[in-house]
Short mmCIF file of C-alpha atoms in Angstrom, two decimals:
data_model
loop_
_atom_site.label_atom_id
_atom_site.label_comp_id
_atom_site.label_asym_id
_atom_site.label_seq_id
_atom_site.Cartn_x
_atom_site.Cartn_y
_atom_site.Cartn_z
CA UNK C 322 -1.92 7.07 16.96
CA UNK C 323 0.29 4.38 15.73
CA UNK C 324 -0.68 0.49 15.38
CA UNK C 325 1.04 -2.44 15.30
CA UNK C 326 0.84 -5.38 13.73
CA UNK C 327 3.36 -8.34 14.62
CA UNK C 328 2.83 -11.66 13.00
CA UNK C 329 4.64 -14.71 15.04
CA UNK C 330 4.87 -17.81 13.25
CA UNK C 331 4.56 -20.08 16.46
CA UNK C 332 3.46 -23.78 16.12
CA UNK C 333 0.10 -24.62 17.40
CA UNK C 334 1.38 -26.82 19.79
CA UNK C 335 3.51 -24.41 21.38
CA UNK C 336 0.37 -21.67 21.94
CA UNK C 337 -0.47 -22.56 25.34
CA UNK C 338 3.68 -22.01 26.49
CA UNK C 339 4.01 -18.90 24.86
CA UNK C 340 0.78 -17.34 25.83
CA UNK C 341 1.37 -18.67 29.59
CA UNK C 342 4.68 -17.00 28.98
CA UNK C 343 3.36 -13.54 27.08
CA UNK C 344 0.01 -13.22 29.75
CA UNK C 345 2.62 -11.09 32.14
CA UNK C 346 3.80 -9.00 29.35
CA UNK C 347 0.08 -8.45 28.16
CA UNK C 348 -0.76 -7.13 31.88
CA UNK C 349 2.16 -4.59 32.34
CA UNK C 350 2.02 -3.14 28.65
CA UNK C 351 -1.80 -2.33 29.10
CA UNK C 352 -0.52 -0.23 32.00
CA UNK C 353 1.89 1.69 30.16
CA UNK C 354 1.84 5.29 29.40
CA UNK C 355 0.01 5.65 25.71
CA UNK C 356 -1.07 1.93 25.13
CA UNK C 357 -4.79 1.81 24.06
CA UNK C 358 -4.66 -1.63 23.07
CA UNK C 359 -2.17 -4.99 23.09
CA UNK C 360 -3.85 -8.36 22.24
CA UNK C 361 -2.30 -11.40 21.34
CA UNK C 362 -4.88 -13.10 18.59
CA UNK C 363 -5.32 -16.44 16.60
CA UNK C 364 -5.76 -16.51 13.30
CA UNK C 365 -8.43 -18.45 11.44
CA UNK C 366 -6.08 -18.68 8.02
CA UNK C 367 -3.24 -20.05 9.69
CA UNK C 368 -3.26 -21.83 13.16
CA UNK C 369 0.68 -21.83 13.24
CA UNK C 370 0.15 -18.08 13.72
CA UNK C 371 0.06 -15.54 16.70
CA UNK C 372 -0.70 -12.10 15.91
CA UNK C 373 0.04 -9.06 18.40
CA UNK C 374 -2.51 -6.27 17.63
CA UNK C 375 -1.30 -2.99 19.30
CA UNK C 376 -2.63 0.84 19.25
CA UNK C 377 -0.30 3.42 20.92
CA UNK C 378 -1.00 7.17 21.13
CA UNK C 379 1.93 7.90 19.38
CA UNK C 380 5.63 6.59 18.14
CA UNK C 381 7.57 7.84 21.15
CA UNK C 382 4.65 5.75 23.19
CA UNK C 383 5.87 2.54 21.18
CA UNK C 384 9.68 3.51 21.43
CA UNK C 385 9.26 3.42 25.22
CA UNK C 386 7.45 0.37 25.50
CA UNK C 387 10.24 -1.30 23.67
CA UNK C 388 12.72 0.13 26.55
CA UNK C 389 10.84 -0.94 29.61
CA UNK C 390 12.20 -4.11 31.60
CA UNK C 391 9.25 -6.36 30.91
CA UNK C 392 9.69 -5.77 26.66
CA UNK C 393 13.51 -6.79 27.31
CA UNK C 394 12.88 -9.74 29.61
CA UNK C 395 9.74 -11.37 28.84
CA UNK C 396 9.91 -10.55 24.93
CA UNK C 397 12.69 -13.00 24.26
CA UNK C 398 11.28 -15.86 26.69
CA UNK C 399 8.10 -15.99 24.21
CA UNK C 400 9.88 -15.09 21.06
CA UNK C 401 12.55 -18.60 21.85
CA UNK C 402 8.96 -20.29 20.51
CA UNK C 403 9.01 -18.20 16.94
CA UNK C 404 9.86 -19.93 14.00
CA UNK C 405 9.69 -16.47 11.92
CA UNK C 406 8.20 -13.23 12.66
CA UNK C 407 6.67 -9.98 10.52
CA UNK C 408 6.72 -6.60 12.10
CA UNK C 409 4.37 -3.73 10.76
CA UNK C 410 4.33 -0.14 12.26
CA UNK C 411 1.43 1.93 10.72
CA UNK C 412 -0.59 5.00 10.59
CA UNK C 413 -3.85 6.08 9.25
CA UNK C 414 -3.64 6.80 5.44
CA UNK C 415 -6.58 9.60 6.04
CA UNK C 416 -4.40 11.32 8.43
CA UNK T 450 -15.00 -9.26 18.91
CA UNK T 451 -13.67 -10.20 15.30
CA UNK T 452 -10.31 -8.58 14.32
CA UNK T 453 -9.14 -8.22 10.55
CA UNK T 454 -6.09 -7.48 9.13
CA UNK T 455 -5.99 -7.31 5.13
CA UNK T 456 -2.90 -6.64 3.37
CA UNK T 457 -2.77 -5.13 -0.04
CA UNK T 458 0.02 -4.51 -1.83
CA UNK T 459 -0.51 -1.58 -3.59
CA UNK T 460 2.60 0.50 -5.78
CA UNK T 461 3.43 3.70 -3.88
CA UNK T 462 2.18 5.95 -6.58
CA UNK T 463 -1.40 4.37 -6.62
CA UNK T 464 -2.45 5.17 -3.01
CA UNK T 465 -4.13 8.44 -3.69
CA UNK T 466 -6.36 7.05 -6.16
CA UNK T 467 -7.19 4.22 -4.32
CA UNK T 468 -7.66 6.06 -0.87
CA UNK T 469 -10.27 8.46 -3.00
CA UNK T 470 -11.98 5.30 -4.22
CA UNK T 471 -11.77 3.45 -0.65
CA UNK T 472 -12.86 6.84 1.05
CA UNK T 473 -16.62 6.15 0.43
CA UNK T 474 -16.32 2.19 1.45
CA UNK T 475 -14.55 3.59 4.96
CA UNK T 476 -17.40 6.20 5.39
CA UNK T 477 -20.45 3.57 4.77
CA UNK T 478 -18.68 0.79 6.86
CA UNK T 479 -18.21 2.50 9.96
CA UNK T 480 -22.35 3.18 9.73
CA UNK T 481 -22.65 -0.89 9.82
CA UNK T 482 -24.28 -2.38 12.88
CA UNK T 483 -21.45 -4.19 14.73
CA UNK T 484 -18.47 -2.09 13.08
CA UNK T 485 -15.67 -1.27 16.33
CA UNK T 486 -13.36 -0.30 14.08
CA UNK T 487 -12.30 0.37 10.06
CA UNK T 488 -9.27 2.01 8.97
CA UNK T 489 -6.76 1.60 6.26
CA UNK T 490 -3.12 2.33 7.33
CA UNK T 491 0.26 3.09 5.56
CA UNK T 492 3.25 0.86 6.65
CA UNK T 493 6.72 2.28 7.81
CA UNK T 494 8.19 -1.03 6.50
CA UNK T 495 6.82 -1.15 2.73
CA UNK T 496 5.75 1.89 1.21
CA UNK T 497 3.83 -0.22 -1.48
CA UNK T 498 1.44 -1.67 1.33
CA UNK T 499 -2.10 -0.50 2.46
CA UNK T 500 -3.42 -1.97 5.50
CA UNK T 501 -6.80 -2.65 6.40
CA UNK T 502 -7.38 -3.05 10.17
CA UNK T 503 -10.88 -3.78 11.19
CA UNK T 504 -13.01 -4.63 14.61
CA UNK T 505 -16.21 -6.46 14.61
CA UNK T 506 -18.54 -7.35 17.33
CA UNK T 507 -19.01 -10.76 15.94
CA UNK T 508 -17.97 -12.78 12.71
CA UNK T 509 -21.83 -12.83 11.73
CA UNK T 510 -21.45 -9.09 11.56
CA UNK T 511 -18.14 -9.34 9.54
CA UNK T 512 -20.07 -11.57 7.23
CA UNK T 513 -23.15 -9.31 7.04
CA UNK T 514 -20.45 -6.55 5.93
CA UNK T 515 -19.28 -8.70 3.10
CA UNK T 516 -22.71 -9.01 2.04
CA UNK T 517 -23.25 -5.08 1.53
CA UNK T 518 -23.70 -3.22 -1.66
CA UNK T 519 -20.64 -0.99 -0.99
CA UNK T 520 -18.45 -3.99 -0.18
CA UNK T 521 -19.54 -6.05 -3.39
CA UNK T 522 -19.45 -2.52 -5.96
CA UNK T 523 -16.60 -0.38 -4.38
CA UNK T 524 -14.07 -3.16 -3.56
CA UNK T 525 -13.66 -4.37 -6.81
CA UNK T 526 -12.78 -0.83 -7.79
CA UNK T 527 -9.88 -0.34 -5.41
CA UNK T 528 -8.68 -3.95 -5.38
CA UNK T 529 -7.90 -3.33 -9.44
CA UNK T 530 -5.10 -1.26 -7.85
CA UNK T 531 -4.11 -4.58 -5.60
CA UNK T 532 -0.72 -6.88 -7.01
CA UNK T 533 -1.44 -9.08 -4.00
CA UNK T 534 -3.46 -9.10 -0.54
CA UNK T 535 -3.51 -11.25 2.45
CA UNK T 536 -6.33 -11.27 4.50
CA UNK T 537 -6.40 -12.46 8.79
CA UNK T 538 -9.39 -12.80 10.46
CA UNK T 539 -8.47 -13.02 14.31
CA UNK T 540 -9.71 -13.54 17.73
CA UNK T 541 -8.16 -12.81 21.03
CA UNK T 542 -6.04 -15.80 22.19
CA UNK T 543 -7.08 -15.27 25.90
CA UNK T 544 -10.81 -15.53 25.07
#
């Protein structure tokens, strides 16, 4: 299993717009093969942060996700609200 | 549900020691009431990083976790290997 944490600095007042656009991405992504989890989260420590938490069966499934039409077309629309972002792709250290 | 991402900067050569100590924490924590997920992960983007990914039924369950004997006694032992850490406690933005 591959886990993804994607931190996106998004001004609090832009969250509603961001989440409205991203909701279609969430719905389509959760239908993808190998998608175990795909959520967008607010963070108690930073109100100007939205964090994607994802789990995929394999890196290949994650790679396929990043080639989908919705990733390529919807992603840029909500990323326009991002001041910065940080991506972490991870695997269980005890594997 | 409450999600936790705890990023810990740990030098790569200290990972084995860190993970040996933390393995008892993982085993005990997964038995706790309300613990949905508790993993320690390596990160492709930074080999000197270990990331705890946690999911708890509620903030109350997470709070109880942080009052457990193992949290108070084992945590400091592996945190001794940390150069810095960043904690994010999160909830689904669409809730």
